[in-house]
mmCIF file of C-alpha atoms in Angstrom:
data_model
loop_
_atom_site.group_PDB
_atom_site.id
_atom_site.type_symbol
_atom_site.label_atom_id
_atom_site.label_comp_id
_atom_site.label_asym_id
_atom_site.label_seq_id
_atom_site.Cartn_x
_atom_site.Cartn_y
_atom_site.Cartn_z
ATOM 1 C CA MET A 1 -159.815 -140.332 -76.319
ATOM 2 C CA THR A 2 -163.079 -142.083 -77.100
ATOM 3 C CA LEU A 3 -164.010 -145.344 -75.437
ATOM 4 C CA TYR A 4 -165.866 -147.725 -77.735
ATOM 5 C CA LEU A 5 -167.906 -150.209 -75.741
ATOM 6 C CA ASP A 6 -170.932 -152.352 -76.444
ATOM 7 C CA TYR A 7 -173.260 -150.759 -73.898
ATOM 8 C CA LYS A 8 -175.871 -153.413 -74.707
ATOM 9 C CA SER A 9 -173.589 -156.133 -73.420
ATOM 10 C CA PRO A 10 -174.479 -157.631 -70.016
ATOM 11 C CA SER A 11 -170.763 -157.727 -69.195
ATOM 12 C CA ILE A 12 -170.467 -153.913 -68.983
ATOM 13 C CA GLN A 13 -169.984 -152.825 -65.379
ATOM 14 C CA TYR A 14 -171.204 -149.534 -63.912
ATOM 15 C CA PHE A 15 -170.651 -150.130 -60.192
ATOM 16 C CA ASP A 16 -167.755 -151.282 -58.066
ATOM 17 C CA ASP A 17 -166.910 -151.336 -54.354
ATOM 18 C CA VAL A 18 -163.413 -149.904 -54.021
ATOM 19 C CA ASN A 19 -163.207 -151.181 -50.442
ATOM 20 C CA ARG A 20 -162.935 -154.703 -51.854
ATOM 21 C CA ASN A 21 -160.065 -153.870 -54.232
ATOM 22 C CA ARG A 22 -157.073 -153.983 -51.905
ATOM 23 C CA LEU A 23 -153.764 -153.107 -53.548
ATOM 24 C CA PHE A 24 -151.503 -153.060 -50.515
ATOM 25 C CA THR A 25 -151.804 -153.470 -46.751
ATOM 26 C CA LYS A 26 -149.204 -152.409 -44.225
ATOM 27 C CA ASP A 27 -151.499 -152.592 -41.200
ATOM 28 C CA GLY A 28 -155.024 -151.676 -40.148
ATOM 29 C CA GLN A 29 -154.397 -147.932 -40.474
ATOM 30 C CA ASN A 30 -152.168 -147.897 -43.554
ATOM 31 C CA TYR A 31 -153.413 -149.444 -46.768
ATOM 32 C CA ILE A 32 -154.311 -148.648 -50.382
ATOM 33 C CA ASN A 33 -157.362 -149.636 -52.423
ATOM 34 C CA VAL A 34 -157.520 -149.289 -56.199
ATOM 35 C CA LEU A 35 -160.062 -148.661 -58.946
ATOM 36 C CA SER A 36 -159.262 -149.179 -62.626
ATOM 37 C CA THR A 37 -160.635 -150.762 -65.752
ATOM 38 C CA GLN A 38 -159.501 -154.084 -64.293
ATOM 39 C CA THR A 39 -162.457 -153.928 -61.897
ATOM 40 C CA LEU A 40 -164.815 -151.439 -63.579
ATOM 41 C CA ASN A 41 -164.659 -151.903 -67.332
ATOM 42 C CA SER A 42 -166.876 -148.939 -68.275
ATOM 43 C CA LEU A 43 -164.258 -146.474 -67.047
ATOM 44 C CA ASP A 44 -162.738 -144.220 -69.652
ATOM 45 C CA ASN A 45 -159.295 -142.663 -69.271
ATOM 46 C CA VAL A 46 -159.428 -142.478 -65.456
ATOM 47 C CA SER A 47 -158.461 -144.524 -62.395
ATOM 48 C CA LEU A 48 -157.753 -143.881 -58.719
ATOM 49 C CA LEU A 49 -156.048 -145.041 -55.562
ATOM 50 C CA ASP A 50 -157.864 -144.794 -52.224
ATOM 51 C CA ILE A 51 -155.093 -144.195 -49.669
ATOM 52 C CA PHE A 52 -155.345 -144.426 -45.866
ATOM 53 C CA LEU A 53 -152.414 -143.383 -43.664
ATOM 54 C CA SER A 54 -151.574 -142.737 -40.036
ATOM 55 C CA GLN A 55 -149.214 -139.961 -39.022
ATOM 56 C CA GLY A 56 -145.624 -140.323 -40.209
ATOM 57 C CA ASN A 57 -146.361 -142.981 -42.817
ATOM 58 C CA VAL A 58 -145.196 -142.342 -46.366
ATOM 59 C CA VAL A 59 -146.333 -143.435 -49.797
ATOM 60 C CA GLU A 60 -142.805 -144.180 -50.939
ATOM 61 C CA PRO A 61 -140.998 -142.098 -53.597
ATOM 62 C CA HIS A 62 -142.122 -143.230 -57.053
ATOM 63 C CA TYR A 63 -143.288 -141.989 -60.426
ATOM 64 C CA HIS A 64 -145.987 -142.844 -62.946
ATOM 65 C CA GLN A 65 -144.637 -143.158 -66.465
ATOM 66 C CA ASN A 66 -148.071 -143.171 -68.093
ATOM 67 C CA ALA A 67 -150.207 -140.768 -66.042
ATOM 68 C CA ALA A 68 -150.417 -137.502 -64.154
ATOM 69 C CA GLU A 69 -151.718 -137.679 -60.581
ATOM 70 C CA LEU A 70 -154.116 -135.388 -58.732
ATOM 71 C CA VAL A 71 -153.929 -135.919 -54.946
ATOM 72 C CA TYR A 72 -157.100 -134.886 -53.071
ATOM 73 C CA CYS A 73 -157.243 -134.808 -49.275
ATOM 74 C CA VAL A 74 -160.498 -136.183 -47.840
ATOM 75 C CA SER A 75 -159.500 -136.124 -44.172
ATOM 76 C CA GLY A 76 -156.415 -135.647 -42.019
ATOM 77 C CA ALA A 77 -153.447 -133.857 -43.561
ATOM 78 C CA ALA A 78 -150.405 -134.703 -45.678
ATOM 79 C CA ASN A 79 -147.290 -133.259 -47.238
ATOM 80 C CA VAL A 80 -147.167 -133.951 -50.973
ATOM 81 C CA SER A 81 -143.681 -133.524 -52.413
ATOM 82 C CA PHE A 82 -142.163 -133.789 -55.876
ATOM 83 C CA ILE A 83 -139.030 -132.933 -57.820
ATOM 84 C CA ASN A 84 -139.567 -130.604 -60.759
ATOM 85 C CA PRO A 85 -137.280 -132.095 -63.447
ATOM 86 C CA PHE A 86 -137.153 -128.785 -65.319
ATOM 87 C CA THR A 87 -135.862 -126.739 -62.371
ATOM 88 C CA ASN A 88 -134.326 -129.485 -60.177
ATOM 89 C CA GLU A 89 -136.283 -128.077 -57.236
ATOM 90 C CA VAL A 90 -138.011 -130.055 -54.488
ATOM 91 C CA SER A 91 -141.464 -128.664 -53.679
ATOM 92 C CA THR A 92 -143.665 -129.719 -50.743
ATOM 93 C CA TYR A 93 -147.337 -128.765 -50.377
ATOM 94 C CA HIS A 94 -149.237 -129.293 -47.146
ATOM 95 C CA ILE A 95 -152.810 -130.283 -47.984
ATOM 96 C CA MET A 96 -155.844 -130.565 -45.721
ATOM 97 C CA PRO A 97 -159.442 -131.615 -46.475
ATOM 98 C CA GLY A 98 -160.677 -130.144 -49.749
ATOM 99 C CA GLN A 99 -157.192 -129.258 -51.004
ATOM 100 C CA VAL A 100 -155.295 -130.851 -53.879
ATOM 101 C CA THR A 101 -151.821 -131.116 -55.340
ATOM 102 C CA ASN A 102 -151.240 -131.906 -59.017
ATOM 103 C CA ILE A 103 -148.239 -134.021 -60.035
ATOM 104 C CA PRO A 104 -147.399 -134.055 -63.763
ATOM 105 C CA GLN A 105 -146.743 -137.320 -65.528
ATOM 106 C CA GLY A 106 -143.352 -138.867 -64.860
ATOM 107 C CA TRP A 107 -142.382 -136.637 -61.911
ATOM 108 C CA TRP A 108 -140.670 -138.225 -58.895
ATOM 109 C CA HIS A 109 -142.921 -137.711 -55.857
ATOM 110 C CA TRP A 110 -144.067 -138.986 -52.448
ATOM 111 C CA GLU A 111 -146.751 -138.297 -49.818
ATOM 112 C CA MET A 112 -146.368 -138.244 -46.019
ATOM 113 C CA ALA A 113 -149.295 -138.158 -43.586
ATOM 114 C CA THR A 114 -148.929 -135.441 -40.948
ATOM 115 C CA ALA A 115 -152.023 -136.527 -38.997
ATOM 116 C CA ASP A 116 -153.703 -139.773 -38.038
ATOM 117 C CA ASN A 117 -156.718 -140.966 -40.031
ATOM 118 C CA THR A 118 -155.451 -139.317 -43.204
ATOM 119 C CA HIS A 119 -157.451 -140.252 -46.298
ATOM 120 C CA LEU A 120 -156.151 -139.314 -49.745
ATOM 121 C CA ILE A 121 -157.593 -140.015 -53.180
ATOM 122 C CA ALA A 122 -155.078 -140.122 -56.035
ATOM 123 C CA ILE A 123 -156.763 -139.660 -59.424
ATOM 124 C CA PHE A 124 -154.995 -140.622 -62.674
ATOM 125 C CA ASN A 125 -155.651 -139.829 -66.334
ATOM 126 C CA ALA A 126 -155.030 -143.438 -67.352
ATOM 127 C CA PRO A 127 -157.238 -146.537 -67.248
ATOM 128 C CA ILE A 128 -154.497 -148.425 -65.386
ATOM 129 C CA PRO A 129 -151.753 -146.302 -63.777
ATOM 130 C CA GLU A 130 -148.272 -147.735 -64.101
ATOM 131 C CA VAL A 131 -145.649 -147.130 -61.444
ATOM 132 C CA ILE A 132 -141.906 -147.327 -60.844
ATOM 133 C CA LEU A 133 -141.180 -147.560 -57.121
ATOM 134 C CA GLY A 134 -138.098 -146.223 -55.390
ATOM 135 C CA SER A 135 -137.782 -149.473 -53.436
ATOM 136 C CA ASP A 136 -137.565 -151.441 -56.690
ATOM 137 C CA ILE A 137 -134.913 -149.121 -58.103
ATOM 138 C CA LEU A 138 -132.811 -149.466 -54.948
ATOM 139 C CA ARG A 139 -133.094 -153.240 -54.563
ATOM 140 C CA LEU A 140 -132.939 -154.279 -58.232
ATOM 141 C CA THR A 141 -130.128 -152.079 -59.551
ATOM 142 C CA PRO A 142 -126.907 -154.127 -59.211
ATOM 143 C CA SER A 143 -124.725 -152.879 -56.365
ATOM 144 C CA ASP A 144 -121.601 -152.806 -58.546
ATOM 145 C CA VAL A 145 -123.377 -150.480 -60.991
ATOM 146 C CA MET A 146 -124.382 -148.088 -58.214
ATOM 147 C CA ALA A 147 -120.928 -148.177 -56.635
ATOM 148 C CA HIS A 148 -119.082 -147.591 -59.907
ATOM 149 C CA THR A 149 -121.466 -144.918 -61.182
ATOM 150 C CA TYR A 150 -121.512 -142.829 -58.008
ATOM 151 C CA CYS A 151 -118.054 -143.702 -56.582
ATOM 152 C CA LEU A 152 -119.506 -145.540 -53.580
ATOM 153 C CA ASN A 153 -118.178 -148.322 -51.404
ATOM 154 C CA GLU A 154 -119.980 -151.328 -52.860
ATOM 155 C CA GLY A 155 -120.027 -153.287 -49.619
ATOM 156 C CA GLN A 156 -121.482 -150.390 -47.680
ATOM 157 C CA TRP A 157 -124.077 -149.746 -50.377
ATOM 158 C CA ARG A 158 -125.098 -153.415 -50.466
ATOM 159 C CA GLU A 159 -125.430 -153.488 -46.687
ATOM 160 C CA THR A 160 -127.432 -150.253 -46.653
ATOM 161 C CA VAL A 161 -130.063 -151.417 -49.148
ATOM 162 C CA SER A 162 -130.130 -155.069 -48.049
ATOM 163 C CA PRO A 163 -133.243 -154.606 -45.832
ATOM 164 C CA ILE A 164 -135.251 -153.679 -48.936
ATOM 165 C CA GLN A 165 -136.392 -157.133 -50.001
ATOM 166 C CA THR A 166 -139.676 -156.272 -51.737
ATOM 167 C CA SER A 167 -141.761 -153.375 -53.007
ATOM 168 C CA THR A 168 -142.434 -151.056 -50.067
ATOM 169 C CA PHE A 169 -145.444 -148.941 -51.160
ATOM 170 C CA ILE A 170 -146.013 -147.522 -47.651
ATOM 171 C CA GLY A 171 -143.008 -146.898 -45.429
ATOM 172 C CA PRO A 172 -141.448 -147.363 -43.037
ATOM 173 C CA PRO A 173 -141.920 -151.156 -43.225
ATOM 174 C CA VAL A 174 -143.603 -152.913 -40.321
ATOM 175 C CA ASN A 175 -140.291 -154.468 -39.247
ATOM 176 C CA CYS A 176 -138.467 -151.114 -39.138
ATOM 177 C CA HIS A 177 -137.099 -150.040 -35.761
ATOM 178 C CA GLN A 178 -135.621 -146.738 -36.899
ATOM 179 C CA GLY A 179 -138.633 -144.947 -38.409
ATOM 180 C CA HIS A 180 -140.635 -142.302 -36.582
ATOM 181 C CA ILE A 181 -144.301 -143.196 -36.196
ATOM 182 C CA GLN A 182 -146.789 -141.251 -34.128
ATOM 183 C CA GLY A 183 -147.855 -143.021 -30.931
ATOM 184 C CA GLN A 184 -146.796 -143.680 -27.360
ATOM 185 C CA MET A 185 -145.194 -146.930 -26.328
ATOM 186 C CA GLN A 186 -147.916 -149.477 -25.669
ATOM 187 C CA PRO A 187 -148.483 -153.230 -26.008
ATOM 188 C CA GLN A 188 -147.681 -154.269 -29.548
ATOM 189 C CA PRO A 189 -150.686 -155.802 -31.310
ATOM 190 C CA GLN A 190 -150.432 -158.594 -33.816
ATOM 191 C CA VAL A 191 -151.139 -157.206 -37.281
ATOM 192 C CA TYR A 192 -151.470 -159.703 -40.131
ATOM 193 C CA GLY A 193 -149.013 -162.040 -38.428
ATOM 194 C CA TYR A 194 -146.368 -159.403 -37.719
ATOM 195 C CA GLN A 195 -145.510 -157.386 -34.650
ATOM 196 C CA LEU A 196 -146.274 -153.743 -35.404
ATOM 197 C CA PRO A 197 -143.468 -151.682 -33.802
ATOM 198 C CA TYR A 198 -144.181 -148.393 -32.097
ATOM 199 C CA GLN A 199 -141.364 -145.896 -32.455
ATOM 200 C CA GLN A 200 -140.742 -142.445 -31.107
ATOM 201 C CA PRO A 201 -143.482 -139.920 -31.898
ATOM 202 C CA TYR A 202 -143.191 -138.233 -35.271
ATOM 203 C CA GLN A 203 -142.922 -134.455 -34.991
ATOM 204 C CA GLN A 204 -145.698 -132.924 -37.067
ATOM 205 C CA PRO A 205 -144.618 -130.026 -39.334
ATOM 206 C CA GLN A 206 -146.489 -126.771 -39.049
ATOM 207 C CA PRO A 207 -149.418 -126.673 -41.531
ATOM 208 C CA GLN A 208 -148.052 -124.343 -44.145
ATOM 209 C CA MET A 209 -146.919 -124.377 -47.728
ATOM 210 C CA MET A 210 -143.194 -124.892 -47.875
ATOM 211 C CA GLN A 211 -141.104 -122.911 -50.300
ATOM 212 C CA PRO A 212 -139.296 -124.906 -53.006
ATOM 213 C CA GLN A 213 -135.683 -125.692 -52.235
ATOM 214 C CA MET A 214 -132.907 -126.583 -54.608
ATOM 215 C CA MET A 215 -132.448 -130.311 -54.761
ATOM 216 C CA GLN A 216 -129.145 -131.592 -53.468
ATOM 217 C CA PRO A 217 -127.913 -134.698 -55.318
ATOM 218 C CA PRO A 218 -128.337 -137.774 -53.109
ATOM 219 C CA TYR A 219 -125.148 -139.501 -52.022
ATOM 220 C CA GLY A 220 -124.192 -142.102 -50.531
ATOM 221 C CA GLN A 221 -143.824 -158.597 -46.041
ATOM 222 C CA THR A 222 -145.660 -156.714 -48.441
ATOM 223 C CA GLN A 223 -149.106 -157.866 -47.372
ATOM 224 C CA GLY A 224 -152.068 -157.709 -49.719
ATOM 225 C CA MET A 225 -153.159 -158.705 -53.162
ATOM 226 C CA TYR A 226 -150.250 -157.179 -55.034
ATOM 227 C CA PRO A 227 -147.395 -159.637 -55.677
ATOM 228 C CA SER A 228 -143.784 -158.725 -55.027
ATOM 229 C CA ALA A 229 -142.315 -156.983 -58.027
ATOM 230 C CA GLN A 230 -139.713 -158.820 -60.032
ATOM 231 C CA GLY A 231 -138.695 -155.805 -62.055
ATOM 232 C CA TYR A 232 -139.804 -152.406 -63.176
ATOM 233 C CA PRO A 233 -141.655 -150.712 -64.817
ATOM 234 C CA GLN A 234 -144.810 -152.399 -63.581
ATOM 235 C CA GLN A 235 -148.520 -151.901 -63.361
ATOM 236 C CA TYR A 236 -150.238 -151.540 -60.010
ATOM 237 C CA TRP A 237 -151.517 -155.104 -60.253
#
């Protein structure tokens, strides 16, 4: 792919401060910044997400319909997991600073921090990565369709997914009282107008590469610059 730009034009940009391009904020330790051709127009077929997580927080299950993703660990540690659609296997790779995991285009995947102060860079071979979020699939698919398709109790399904009111991005949500986040009980600070709950400590997995396992069929206020999704697929902004 060749990018044709007028490099004599004063509108061509060669520098950007990713710290100013906030995509999503959960709290002061969990947020995502973004770089794409929307903010740096001289980019070719590349973009990235700058991801910061504390232990136990998860970049929710999702997939990118227009790009592969290379996840690089800058600091901390994380488990990067995906489902291989050709083998129906779930694979999890524990990465630490300097290590990467590659996720092919269109594969269902998620990342969980296993240490505080985890910093990940997700690099995409697309000028603007598109995304379909698991939270959008769950909240936007009509409950009667899910119940009929998978032989579920519609009322129970509707009640189960009812807390998902918007795109999650980083879970568990700040108002969740069932998740497992690292930290001892302490006074709850105000974070962007919400009370940040402290749950039971998350048990950190041993740092090792996990062997793929056969997938078992499942049964059964976003804060920041990104608006709540009204449907999917969608772009990151």
